[in-house]
mmCIF file with all atom_site columns, C-alpha atoms in Angstrom:
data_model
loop_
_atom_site.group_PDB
_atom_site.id
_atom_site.type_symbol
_atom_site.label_atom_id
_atom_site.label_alt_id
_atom_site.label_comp_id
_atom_site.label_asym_id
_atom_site.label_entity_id
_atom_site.label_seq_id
_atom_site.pdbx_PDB_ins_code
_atom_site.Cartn_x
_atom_site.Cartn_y
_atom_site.Cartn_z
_atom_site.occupancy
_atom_site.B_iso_or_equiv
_atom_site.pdbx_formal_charge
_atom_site.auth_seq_id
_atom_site.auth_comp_id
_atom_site.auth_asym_id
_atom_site.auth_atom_id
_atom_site.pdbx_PDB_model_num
ATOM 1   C CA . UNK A 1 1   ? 54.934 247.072 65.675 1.00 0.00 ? 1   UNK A CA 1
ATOM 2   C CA . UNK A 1 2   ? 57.276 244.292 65.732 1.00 0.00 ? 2   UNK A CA 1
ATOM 3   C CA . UNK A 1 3   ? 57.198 240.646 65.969 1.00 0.00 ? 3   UNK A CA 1
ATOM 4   C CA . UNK A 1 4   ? 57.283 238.977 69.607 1.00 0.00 ? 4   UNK A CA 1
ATOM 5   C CA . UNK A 1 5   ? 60.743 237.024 68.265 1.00 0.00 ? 5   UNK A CA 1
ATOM 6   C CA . UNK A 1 6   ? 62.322 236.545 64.777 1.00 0.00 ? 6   UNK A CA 1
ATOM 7   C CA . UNK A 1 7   ? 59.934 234.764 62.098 1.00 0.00 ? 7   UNK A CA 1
ATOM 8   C CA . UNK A 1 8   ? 61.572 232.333 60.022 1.00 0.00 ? 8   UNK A CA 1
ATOM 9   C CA . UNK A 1 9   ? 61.302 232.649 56.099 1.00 0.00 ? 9   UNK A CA 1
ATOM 10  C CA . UNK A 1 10  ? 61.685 229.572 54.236 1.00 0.00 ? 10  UNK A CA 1
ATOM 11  C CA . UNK A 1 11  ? 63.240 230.348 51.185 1.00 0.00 ? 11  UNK A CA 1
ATOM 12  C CA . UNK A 1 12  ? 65.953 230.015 48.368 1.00 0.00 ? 12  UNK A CA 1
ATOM 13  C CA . UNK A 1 13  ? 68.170 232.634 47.485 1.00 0.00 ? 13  UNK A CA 1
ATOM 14  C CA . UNK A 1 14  ? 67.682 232.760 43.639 1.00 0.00 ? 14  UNK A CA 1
ATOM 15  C CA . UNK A 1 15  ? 64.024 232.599 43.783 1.00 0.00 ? 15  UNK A CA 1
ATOM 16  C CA . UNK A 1 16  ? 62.259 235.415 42.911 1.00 0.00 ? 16  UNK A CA 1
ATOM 17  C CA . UNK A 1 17  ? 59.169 234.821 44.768 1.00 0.00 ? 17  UNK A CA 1
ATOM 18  C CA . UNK A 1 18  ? 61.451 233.901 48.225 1.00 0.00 ? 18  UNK A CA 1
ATOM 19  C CA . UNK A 1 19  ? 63.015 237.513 47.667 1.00 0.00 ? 19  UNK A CA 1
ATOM 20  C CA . UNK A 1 20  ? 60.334 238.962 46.942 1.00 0.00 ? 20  UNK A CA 1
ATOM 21  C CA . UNK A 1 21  ? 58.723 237.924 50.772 1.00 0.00 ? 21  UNK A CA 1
ATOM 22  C CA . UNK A 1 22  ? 62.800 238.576 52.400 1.00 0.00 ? 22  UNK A CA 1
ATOM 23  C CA . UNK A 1 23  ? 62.814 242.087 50.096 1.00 0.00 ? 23  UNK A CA 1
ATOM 24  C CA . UNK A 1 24  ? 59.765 243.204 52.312 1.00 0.00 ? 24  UNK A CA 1
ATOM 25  C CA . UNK A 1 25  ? 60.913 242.096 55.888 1.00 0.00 ? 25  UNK A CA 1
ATOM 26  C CA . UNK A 1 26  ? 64.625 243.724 55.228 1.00 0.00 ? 26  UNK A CA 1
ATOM 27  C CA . UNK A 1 27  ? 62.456 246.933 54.200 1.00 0.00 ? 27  UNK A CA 1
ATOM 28  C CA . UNK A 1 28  ? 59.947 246.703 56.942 1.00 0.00 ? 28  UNK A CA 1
ATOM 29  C CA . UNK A 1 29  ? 62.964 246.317 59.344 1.00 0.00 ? 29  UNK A CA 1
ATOM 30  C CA . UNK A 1 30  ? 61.455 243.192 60.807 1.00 0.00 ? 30  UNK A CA 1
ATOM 31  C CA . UNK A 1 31  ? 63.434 240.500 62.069 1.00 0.00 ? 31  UNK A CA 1
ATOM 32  C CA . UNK A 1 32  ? 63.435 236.974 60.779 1.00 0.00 ? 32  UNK A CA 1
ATOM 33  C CA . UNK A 1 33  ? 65.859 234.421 59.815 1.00 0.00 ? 33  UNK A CA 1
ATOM 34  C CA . UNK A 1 34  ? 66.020 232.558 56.343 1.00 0.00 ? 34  UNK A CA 1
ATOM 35  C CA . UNK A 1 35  ? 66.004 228.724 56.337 1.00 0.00 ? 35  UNK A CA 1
ATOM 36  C CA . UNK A 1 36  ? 67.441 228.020 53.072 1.00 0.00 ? 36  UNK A CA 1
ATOM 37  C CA . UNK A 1 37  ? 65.466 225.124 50.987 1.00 0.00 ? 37  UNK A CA 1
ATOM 38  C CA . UNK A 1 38  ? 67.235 222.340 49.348 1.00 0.00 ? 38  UNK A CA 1
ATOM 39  C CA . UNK A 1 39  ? 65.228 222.914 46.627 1.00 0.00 ? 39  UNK A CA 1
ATOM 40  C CA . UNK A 1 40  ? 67.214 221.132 43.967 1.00 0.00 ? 40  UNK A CA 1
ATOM 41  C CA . UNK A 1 41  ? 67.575 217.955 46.723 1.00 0.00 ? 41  UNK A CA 1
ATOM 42  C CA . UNK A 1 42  ? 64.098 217.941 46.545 1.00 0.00 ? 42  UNK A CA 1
ATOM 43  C CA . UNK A 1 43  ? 63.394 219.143 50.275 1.00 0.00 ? 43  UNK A CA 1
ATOM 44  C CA . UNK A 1 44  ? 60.364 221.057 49.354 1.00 0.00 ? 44  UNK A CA 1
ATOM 45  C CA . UNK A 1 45  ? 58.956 217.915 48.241 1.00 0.00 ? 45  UNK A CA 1
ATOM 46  C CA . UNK A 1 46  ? 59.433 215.900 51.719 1.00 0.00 ? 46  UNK A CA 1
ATOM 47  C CA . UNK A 1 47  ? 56.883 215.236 54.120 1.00 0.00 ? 47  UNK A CA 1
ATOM 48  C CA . UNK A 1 48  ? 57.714 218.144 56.913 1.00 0.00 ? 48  UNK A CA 1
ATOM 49  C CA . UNK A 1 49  ? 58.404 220.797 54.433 1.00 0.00 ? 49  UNK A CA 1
ATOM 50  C CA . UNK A 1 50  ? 54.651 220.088 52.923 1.00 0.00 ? 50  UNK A CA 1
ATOM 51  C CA . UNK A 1 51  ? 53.027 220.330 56.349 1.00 0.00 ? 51  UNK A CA 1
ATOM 52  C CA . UNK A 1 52  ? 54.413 224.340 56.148 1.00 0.00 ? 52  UNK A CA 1
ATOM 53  C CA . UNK A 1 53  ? 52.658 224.514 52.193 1.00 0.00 ? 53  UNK A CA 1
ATOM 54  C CA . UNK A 1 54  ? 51.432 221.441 51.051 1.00 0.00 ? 54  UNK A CA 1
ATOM 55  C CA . UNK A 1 55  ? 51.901 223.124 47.353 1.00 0.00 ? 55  UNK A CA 1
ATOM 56  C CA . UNK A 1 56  ? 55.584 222.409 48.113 1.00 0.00 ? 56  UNK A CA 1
ATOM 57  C CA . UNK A 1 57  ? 56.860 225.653 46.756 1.00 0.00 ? 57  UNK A CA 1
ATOM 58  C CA . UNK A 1 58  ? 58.758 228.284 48.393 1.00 0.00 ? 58  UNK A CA 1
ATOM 59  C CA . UNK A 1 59  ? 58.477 230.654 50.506 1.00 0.00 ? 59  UNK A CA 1
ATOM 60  C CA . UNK A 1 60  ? 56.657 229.974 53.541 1.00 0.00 ? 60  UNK A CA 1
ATOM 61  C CA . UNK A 1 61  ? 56.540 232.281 56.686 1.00 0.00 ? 61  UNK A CA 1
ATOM 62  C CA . UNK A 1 62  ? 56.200 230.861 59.873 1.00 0.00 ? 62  UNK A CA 1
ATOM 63  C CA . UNK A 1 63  ? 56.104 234.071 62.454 1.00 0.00 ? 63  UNK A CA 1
ATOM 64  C CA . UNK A 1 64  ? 55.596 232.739 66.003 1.00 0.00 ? 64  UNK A CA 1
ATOM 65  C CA . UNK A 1 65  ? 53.194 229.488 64.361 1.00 0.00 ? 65  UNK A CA 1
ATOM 66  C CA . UNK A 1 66  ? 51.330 231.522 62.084 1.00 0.00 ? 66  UNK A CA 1
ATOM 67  C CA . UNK A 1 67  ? 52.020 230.131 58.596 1.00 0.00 ? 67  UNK A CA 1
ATOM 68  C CA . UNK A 1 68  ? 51.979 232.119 55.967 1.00 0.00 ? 68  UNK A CA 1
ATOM 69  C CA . UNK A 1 69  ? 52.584 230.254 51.913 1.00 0.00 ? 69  UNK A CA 1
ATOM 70  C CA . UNK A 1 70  ? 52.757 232.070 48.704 1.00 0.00 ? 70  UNK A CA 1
ATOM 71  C CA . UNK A 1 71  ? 55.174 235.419 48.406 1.00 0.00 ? 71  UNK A CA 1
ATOM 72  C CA . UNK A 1 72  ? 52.280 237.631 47.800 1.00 0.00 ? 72  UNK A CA 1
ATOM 73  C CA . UNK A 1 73  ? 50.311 236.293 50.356 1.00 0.00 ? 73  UNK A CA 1
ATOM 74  C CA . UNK A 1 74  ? 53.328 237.000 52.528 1.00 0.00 ? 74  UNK A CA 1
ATOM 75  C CA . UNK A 1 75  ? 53.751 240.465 51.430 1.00 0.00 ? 75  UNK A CA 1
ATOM 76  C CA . UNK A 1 76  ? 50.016 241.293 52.782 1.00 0.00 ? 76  UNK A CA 1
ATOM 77  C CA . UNK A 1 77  ? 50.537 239.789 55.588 1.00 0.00 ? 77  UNK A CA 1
ATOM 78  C CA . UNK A 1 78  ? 53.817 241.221 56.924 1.00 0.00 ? 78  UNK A CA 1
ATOM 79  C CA . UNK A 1 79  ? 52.388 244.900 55.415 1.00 0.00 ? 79  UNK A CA 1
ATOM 80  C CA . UNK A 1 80  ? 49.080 244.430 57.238 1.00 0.00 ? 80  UNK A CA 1
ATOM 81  C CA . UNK A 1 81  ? 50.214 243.761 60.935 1.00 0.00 ? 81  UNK A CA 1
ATOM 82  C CA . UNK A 1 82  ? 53.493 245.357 60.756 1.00 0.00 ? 82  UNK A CA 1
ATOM 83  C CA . UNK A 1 83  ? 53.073 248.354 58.712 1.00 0.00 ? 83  UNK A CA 1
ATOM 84  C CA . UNK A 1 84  ? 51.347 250.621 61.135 1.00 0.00 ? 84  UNK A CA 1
ATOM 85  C CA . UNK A 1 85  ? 51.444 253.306 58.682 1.00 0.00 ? 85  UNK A CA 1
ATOM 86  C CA . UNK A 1 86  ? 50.283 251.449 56.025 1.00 0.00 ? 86  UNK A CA 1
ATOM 87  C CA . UNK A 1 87  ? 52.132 253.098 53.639 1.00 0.00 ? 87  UNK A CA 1
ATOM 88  C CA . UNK A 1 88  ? 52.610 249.678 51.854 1.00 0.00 ? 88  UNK A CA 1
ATOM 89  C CA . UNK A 1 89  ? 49.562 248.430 51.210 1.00 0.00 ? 89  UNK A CA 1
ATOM 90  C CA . UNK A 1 90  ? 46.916 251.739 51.596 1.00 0.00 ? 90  UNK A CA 1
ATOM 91  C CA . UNK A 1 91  ? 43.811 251.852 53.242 1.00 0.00 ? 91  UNK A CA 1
ATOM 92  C CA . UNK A 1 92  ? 42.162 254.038 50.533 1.00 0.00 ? 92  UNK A CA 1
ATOM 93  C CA . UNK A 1 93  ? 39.961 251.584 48.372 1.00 0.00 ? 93  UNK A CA 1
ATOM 94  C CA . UNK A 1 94  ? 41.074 253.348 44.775 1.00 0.00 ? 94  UNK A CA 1
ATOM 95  C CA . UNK A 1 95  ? 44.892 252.883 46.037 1.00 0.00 ? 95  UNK A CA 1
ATOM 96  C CA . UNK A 1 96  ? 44.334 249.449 47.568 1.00 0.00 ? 96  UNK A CA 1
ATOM 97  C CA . UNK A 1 97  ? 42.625 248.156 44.424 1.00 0.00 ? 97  UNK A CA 1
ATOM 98  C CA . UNK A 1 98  ? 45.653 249.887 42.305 1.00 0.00 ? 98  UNK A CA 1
ATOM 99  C CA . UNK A 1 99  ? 48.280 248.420 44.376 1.00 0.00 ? 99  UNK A CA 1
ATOM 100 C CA . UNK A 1 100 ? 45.973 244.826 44.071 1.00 0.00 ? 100 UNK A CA 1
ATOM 101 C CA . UNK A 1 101 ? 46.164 245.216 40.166 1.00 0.00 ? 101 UNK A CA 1
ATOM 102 C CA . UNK A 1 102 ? 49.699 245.394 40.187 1.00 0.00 ? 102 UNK A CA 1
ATOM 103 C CA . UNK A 1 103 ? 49.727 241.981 42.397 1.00 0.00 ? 103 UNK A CA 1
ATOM 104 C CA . UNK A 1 104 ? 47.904 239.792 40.062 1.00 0.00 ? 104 UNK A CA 1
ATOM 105 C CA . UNK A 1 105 ? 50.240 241.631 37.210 1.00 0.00 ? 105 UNK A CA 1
ATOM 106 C CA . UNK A 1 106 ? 53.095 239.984 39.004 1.00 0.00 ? 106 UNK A CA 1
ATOM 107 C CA . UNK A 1 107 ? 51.072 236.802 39.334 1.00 0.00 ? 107 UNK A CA 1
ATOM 108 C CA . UNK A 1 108 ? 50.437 236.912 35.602 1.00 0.00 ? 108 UNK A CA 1
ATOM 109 C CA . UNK A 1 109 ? 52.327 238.469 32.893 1.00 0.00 ? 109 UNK A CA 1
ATOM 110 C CA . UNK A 1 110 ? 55.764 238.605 35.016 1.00 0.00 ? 110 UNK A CA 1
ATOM 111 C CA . UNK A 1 111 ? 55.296 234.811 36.219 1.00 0.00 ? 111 UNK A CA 1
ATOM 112 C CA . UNK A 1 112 ? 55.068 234.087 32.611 1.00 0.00 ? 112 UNK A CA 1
ATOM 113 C CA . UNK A 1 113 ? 57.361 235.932 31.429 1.00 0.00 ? 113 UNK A CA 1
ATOM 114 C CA . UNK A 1 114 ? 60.516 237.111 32.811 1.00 0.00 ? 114 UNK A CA 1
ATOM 115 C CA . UNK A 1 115 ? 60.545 234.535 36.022 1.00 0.00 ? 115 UNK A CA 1
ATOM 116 C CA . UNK A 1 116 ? 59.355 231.530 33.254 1.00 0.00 ? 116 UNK A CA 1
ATOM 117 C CA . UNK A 1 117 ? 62.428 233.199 30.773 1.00 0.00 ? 117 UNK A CA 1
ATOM 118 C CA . UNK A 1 118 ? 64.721 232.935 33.895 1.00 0.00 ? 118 UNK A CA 1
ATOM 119 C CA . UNK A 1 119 ? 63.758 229.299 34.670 1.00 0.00 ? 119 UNK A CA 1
ATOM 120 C CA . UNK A 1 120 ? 64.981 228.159 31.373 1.00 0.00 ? 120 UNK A CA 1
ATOM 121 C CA . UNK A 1 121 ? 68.088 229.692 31.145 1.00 0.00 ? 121 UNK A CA 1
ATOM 122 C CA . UNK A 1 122 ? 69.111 229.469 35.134 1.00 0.00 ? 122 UNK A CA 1
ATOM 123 C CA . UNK A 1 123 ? 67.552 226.014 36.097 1.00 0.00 ? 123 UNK A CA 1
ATOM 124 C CA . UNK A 1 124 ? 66.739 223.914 32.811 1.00 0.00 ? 124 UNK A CA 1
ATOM 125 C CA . UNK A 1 125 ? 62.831 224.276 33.066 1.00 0.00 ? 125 UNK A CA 1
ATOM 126 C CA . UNK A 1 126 ? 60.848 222.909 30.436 1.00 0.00 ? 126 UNK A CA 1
ATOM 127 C CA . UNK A 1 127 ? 59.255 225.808 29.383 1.00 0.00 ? 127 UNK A CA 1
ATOM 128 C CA . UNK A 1 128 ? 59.268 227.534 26.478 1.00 0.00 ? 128 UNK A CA 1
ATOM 129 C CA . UNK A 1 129 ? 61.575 230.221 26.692 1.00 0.00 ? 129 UNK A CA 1
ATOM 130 C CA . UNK A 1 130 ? 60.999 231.736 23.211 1.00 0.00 ? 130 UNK A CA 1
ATOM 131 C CA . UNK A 1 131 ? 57.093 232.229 24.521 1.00 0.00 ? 131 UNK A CA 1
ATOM 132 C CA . UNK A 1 132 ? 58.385 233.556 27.639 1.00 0.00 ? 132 UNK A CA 1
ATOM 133 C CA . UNK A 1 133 ? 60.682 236.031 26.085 1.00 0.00 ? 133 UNK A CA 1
ATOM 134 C CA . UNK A 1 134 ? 57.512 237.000 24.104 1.00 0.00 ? 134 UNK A CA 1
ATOM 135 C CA . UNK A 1 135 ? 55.368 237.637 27.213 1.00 0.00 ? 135 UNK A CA 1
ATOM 136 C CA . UNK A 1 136 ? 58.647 239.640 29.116 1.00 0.00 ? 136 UNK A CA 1
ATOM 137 C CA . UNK A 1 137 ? 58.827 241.967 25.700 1.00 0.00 ? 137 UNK A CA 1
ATOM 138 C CA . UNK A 1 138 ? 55.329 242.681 25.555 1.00 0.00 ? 138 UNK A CA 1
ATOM 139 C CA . UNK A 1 139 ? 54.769 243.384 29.480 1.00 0.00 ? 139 UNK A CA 1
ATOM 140 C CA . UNK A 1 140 ? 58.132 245.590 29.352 1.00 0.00 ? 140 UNK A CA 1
ATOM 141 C CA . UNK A 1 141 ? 56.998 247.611 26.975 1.00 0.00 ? 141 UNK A CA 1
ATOM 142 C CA . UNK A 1 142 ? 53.303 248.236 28.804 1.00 0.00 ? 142 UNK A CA 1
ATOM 143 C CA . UNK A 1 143 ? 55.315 248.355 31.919 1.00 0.00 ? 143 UNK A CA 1
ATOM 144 C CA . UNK A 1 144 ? 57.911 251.109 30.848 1.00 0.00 ? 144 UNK A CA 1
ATOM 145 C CA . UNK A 1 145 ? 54.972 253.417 28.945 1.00 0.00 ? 145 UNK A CA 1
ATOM 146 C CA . UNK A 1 146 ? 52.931 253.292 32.491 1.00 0.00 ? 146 UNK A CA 1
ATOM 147 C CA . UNK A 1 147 ? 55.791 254.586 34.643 1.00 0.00 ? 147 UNK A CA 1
ATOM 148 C CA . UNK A 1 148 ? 56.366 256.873 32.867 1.00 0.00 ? 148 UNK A CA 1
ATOM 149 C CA . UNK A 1 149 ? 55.620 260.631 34.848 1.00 0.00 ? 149 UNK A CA 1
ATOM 150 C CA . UNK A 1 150 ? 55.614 258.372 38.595 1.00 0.00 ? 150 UNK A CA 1
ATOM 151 C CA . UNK A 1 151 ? 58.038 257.454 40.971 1.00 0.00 ? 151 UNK A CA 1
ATOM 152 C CA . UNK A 1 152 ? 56.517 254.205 41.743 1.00 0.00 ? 152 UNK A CA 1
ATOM 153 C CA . UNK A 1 153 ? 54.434 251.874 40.325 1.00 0.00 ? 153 UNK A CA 1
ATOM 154 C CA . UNK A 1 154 ? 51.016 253.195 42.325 1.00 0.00 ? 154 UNK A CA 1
ATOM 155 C CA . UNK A 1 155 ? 52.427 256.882 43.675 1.00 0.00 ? 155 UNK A CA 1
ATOM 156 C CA . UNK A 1 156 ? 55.248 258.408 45.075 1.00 0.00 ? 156 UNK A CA 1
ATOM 157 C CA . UNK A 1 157 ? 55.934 256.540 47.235 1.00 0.00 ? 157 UNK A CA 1
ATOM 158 C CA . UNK A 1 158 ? 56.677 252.797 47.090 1.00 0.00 ? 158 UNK A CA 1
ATOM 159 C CA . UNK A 1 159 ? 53.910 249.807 48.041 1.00 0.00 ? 159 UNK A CA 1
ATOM 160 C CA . UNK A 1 160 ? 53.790 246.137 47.525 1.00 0.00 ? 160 UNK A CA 1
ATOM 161 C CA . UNK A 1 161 ? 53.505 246.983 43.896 1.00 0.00 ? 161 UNK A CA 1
ATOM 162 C CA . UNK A 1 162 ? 56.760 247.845 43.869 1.00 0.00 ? 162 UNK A CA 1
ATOM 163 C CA . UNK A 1 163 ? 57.999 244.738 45.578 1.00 0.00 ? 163 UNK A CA 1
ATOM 164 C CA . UNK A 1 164 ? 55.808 242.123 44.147 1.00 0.00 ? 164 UNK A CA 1
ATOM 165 C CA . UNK A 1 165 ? 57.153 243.339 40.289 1.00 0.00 ? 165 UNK A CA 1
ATOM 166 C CA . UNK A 1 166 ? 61.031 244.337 41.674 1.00 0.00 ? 166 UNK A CA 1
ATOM 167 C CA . UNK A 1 167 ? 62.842 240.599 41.839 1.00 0.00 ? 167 UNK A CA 1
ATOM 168 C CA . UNK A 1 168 ? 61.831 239.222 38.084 1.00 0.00 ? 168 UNK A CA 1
ATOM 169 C CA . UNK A 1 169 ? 61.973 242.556 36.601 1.00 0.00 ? 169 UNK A CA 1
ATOM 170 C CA . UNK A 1 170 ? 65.636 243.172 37.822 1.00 0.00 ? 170 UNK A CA 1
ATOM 171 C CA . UNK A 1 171 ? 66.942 239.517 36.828 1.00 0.00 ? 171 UNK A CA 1
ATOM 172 C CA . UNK A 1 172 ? 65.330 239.771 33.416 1.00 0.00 ? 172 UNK A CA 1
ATOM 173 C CA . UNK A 1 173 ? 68.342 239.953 31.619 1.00 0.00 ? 173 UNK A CA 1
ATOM 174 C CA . UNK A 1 174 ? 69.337 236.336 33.403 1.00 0.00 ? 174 UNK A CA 1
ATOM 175 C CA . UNK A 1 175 ? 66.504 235.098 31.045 1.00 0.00 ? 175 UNK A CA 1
ATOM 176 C CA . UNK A 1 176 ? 67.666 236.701 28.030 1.00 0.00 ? 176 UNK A CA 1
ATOM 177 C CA . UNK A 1 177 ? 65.339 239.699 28.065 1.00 0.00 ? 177 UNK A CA 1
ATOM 178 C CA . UNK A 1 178 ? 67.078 243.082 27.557 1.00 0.00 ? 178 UNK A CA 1
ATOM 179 C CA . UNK A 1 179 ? 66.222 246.145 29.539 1.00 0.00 ? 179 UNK A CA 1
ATOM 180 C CA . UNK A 1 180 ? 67.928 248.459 27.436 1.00 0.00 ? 180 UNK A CA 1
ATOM 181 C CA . UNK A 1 181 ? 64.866 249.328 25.466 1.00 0.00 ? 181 UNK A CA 1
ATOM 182 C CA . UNK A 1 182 ? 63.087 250.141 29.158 1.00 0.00 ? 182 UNK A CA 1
ATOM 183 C CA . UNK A 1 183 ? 64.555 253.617 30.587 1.00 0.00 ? 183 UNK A CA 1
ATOM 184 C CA . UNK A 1 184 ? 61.733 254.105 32.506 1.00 0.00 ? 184 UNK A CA 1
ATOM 185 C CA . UNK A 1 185 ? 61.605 250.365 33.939 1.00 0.00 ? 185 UNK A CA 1
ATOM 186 C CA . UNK A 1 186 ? 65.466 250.936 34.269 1.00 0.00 ? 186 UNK A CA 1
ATOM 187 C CA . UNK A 1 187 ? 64.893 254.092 36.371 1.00 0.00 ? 187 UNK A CA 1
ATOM 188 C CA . UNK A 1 188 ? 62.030 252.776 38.163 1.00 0.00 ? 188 UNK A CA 1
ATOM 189 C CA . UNK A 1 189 ? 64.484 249.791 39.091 1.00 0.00 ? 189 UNK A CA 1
ATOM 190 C CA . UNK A 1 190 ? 67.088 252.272 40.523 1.00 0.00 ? 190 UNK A CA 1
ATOM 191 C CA . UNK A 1 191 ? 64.956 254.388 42.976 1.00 0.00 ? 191 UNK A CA 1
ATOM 192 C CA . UNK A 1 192 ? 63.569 250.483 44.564 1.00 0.00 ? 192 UNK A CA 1
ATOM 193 C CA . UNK A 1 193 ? 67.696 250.055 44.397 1.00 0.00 ? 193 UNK A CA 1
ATOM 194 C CA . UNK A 1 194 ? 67.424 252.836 46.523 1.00 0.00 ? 194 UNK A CA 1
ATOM 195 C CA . UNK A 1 195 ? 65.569 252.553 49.009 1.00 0.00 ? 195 UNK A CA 1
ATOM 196 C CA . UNK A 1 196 ? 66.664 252.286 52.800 1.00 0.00 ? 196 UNK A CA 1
ATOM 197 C CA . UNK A 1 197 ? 67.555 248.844 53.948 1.00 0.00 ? 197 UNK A CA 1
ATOM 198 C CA . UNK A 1 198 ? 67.286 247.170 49.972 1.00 0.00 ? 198 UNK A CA 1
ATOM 199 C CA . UNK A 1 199 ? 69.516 244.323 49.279 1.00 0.00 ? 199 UNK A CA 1
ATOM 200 C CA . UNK A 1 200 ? 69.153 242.240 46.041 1.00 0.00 ? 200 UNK A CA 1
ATOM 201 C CA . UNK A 1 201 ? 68.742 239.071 44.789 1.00 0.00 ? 201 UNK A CA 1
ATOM 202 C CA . UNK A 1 202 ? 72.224 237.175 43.939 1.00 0.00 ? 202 UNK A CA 1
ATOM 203 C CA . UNK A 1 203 ? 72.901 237.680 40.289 1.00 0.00 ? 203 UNK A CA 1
ATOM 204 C CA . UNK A 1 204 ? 73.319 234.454 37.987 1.00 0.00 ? 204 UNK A CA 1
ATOM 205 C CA . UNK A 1 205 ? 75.645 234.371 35.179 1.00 0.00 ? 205 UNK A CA 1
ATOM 206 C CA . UNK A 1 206 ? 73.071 233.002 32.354 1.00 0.00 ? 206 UNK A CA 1
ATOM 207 C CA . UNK A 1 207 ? 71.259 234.181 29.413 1.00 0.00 ? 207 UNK A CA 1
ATOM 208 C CA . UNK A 1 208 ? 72.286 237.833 27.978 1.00 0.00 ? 208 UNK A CA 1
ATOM 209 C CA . UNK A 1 209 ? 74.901 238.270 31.669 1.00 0.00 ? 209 UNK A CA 1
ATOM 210 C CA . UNK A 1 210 ? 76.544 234.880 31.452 1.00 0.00 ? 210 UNK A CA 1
#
């Protein structure tokens, strides 16, 4: 199934979460267009961008007037109606609840660590980045003994899991977190790399790649 016309994804570039949501349409082969977000001009803060999320974070999917905020939200979304296979987000309730974990893992622990280790180094958040790091160590090294034996995150083959954990994960080392200890992660990393229609999220020279 495809989409009646393009959908537009409101997004940034070097956001994790907006690539996440883009990451999913380019591998669903749906169309849509990105409208960029002024983010540091403050555009997600103005009056018609908060009628799309009133949150005022990115992204937001609008496909054909449904609105869709948040990037995991998105990733549901876009799997459930245009995913006829669902072969991203399974039907089976031990899968779908597996696949689920893995969402509020990328919610948590990666939010906190490697995208709030990222903010510090690539856009001056006030965070605390040693914390972060912390958080980005101690999920990488749960992370890495998991995958290890699998292909994916869930199964063989890849689901949202895979998605919702790819973007921070990958731009780690922007943050100053090292994957070198990871060879599983690192692995893992290459086979999403992999994967037909893939493109990634534009590197940043900052923390251990600057």
């Amino acid at each position: 199934m495809k989409p009646a016309r393009p959908m537009i994804l409101h997004g940034f570039k070097k956001s994790g979460h907006s690539h996440r949501a883009e990451l999913m349409l380019r591998l669903l082969g749906l169309p849509f267009d990105l409208r960029e977000i002024d983010l540091a001009g403050g555009e997600h803060k103005r009056a018609a961008f908060l009628k799309l999320n009133p949150y005022g974070t990115v992204p937001v999917l609008d496909d054909g007037g449904t609105i869709i905020a948040d990037s995991v939200a998105i990733l549901v979304y876009v799997a459930t109606r245009y995913d006829d296979a669902r072969r991203w987000l399974p039907t089976d309730p031990i899968r779908a609840a597996q696949v689920q974990r893995w969402l509020s893992v990328a919610q948590g622990p990666v939010f906190n660590g490697p995208c709030a280790a990222r903010l510090v180094t690539v856009f001056n958040a006030p965070l605390d980045h040693a914390r972060a790091k912390r958080i980005a160590q101690d999920f990488l090294a749960v992370f890495d003994a998991q995958l290890a034996g699998r292909t994916f995150v869930v199964e063989d083959g890849p689901t949202l899991a895979d998605v919702a954990l790819y973007s921070y994960v990958a731009h780690a080392p922007e943050g100053g977190v090292s994957l070198e200890p990871y060879r599983q992660v690192r692995d893992w990393l290459a086979r999403v790399e992999a994967l037909p229609r893939f493109e990634g999220m534009p590197r940043t020279k900052a923390g251990l790649v600057a």
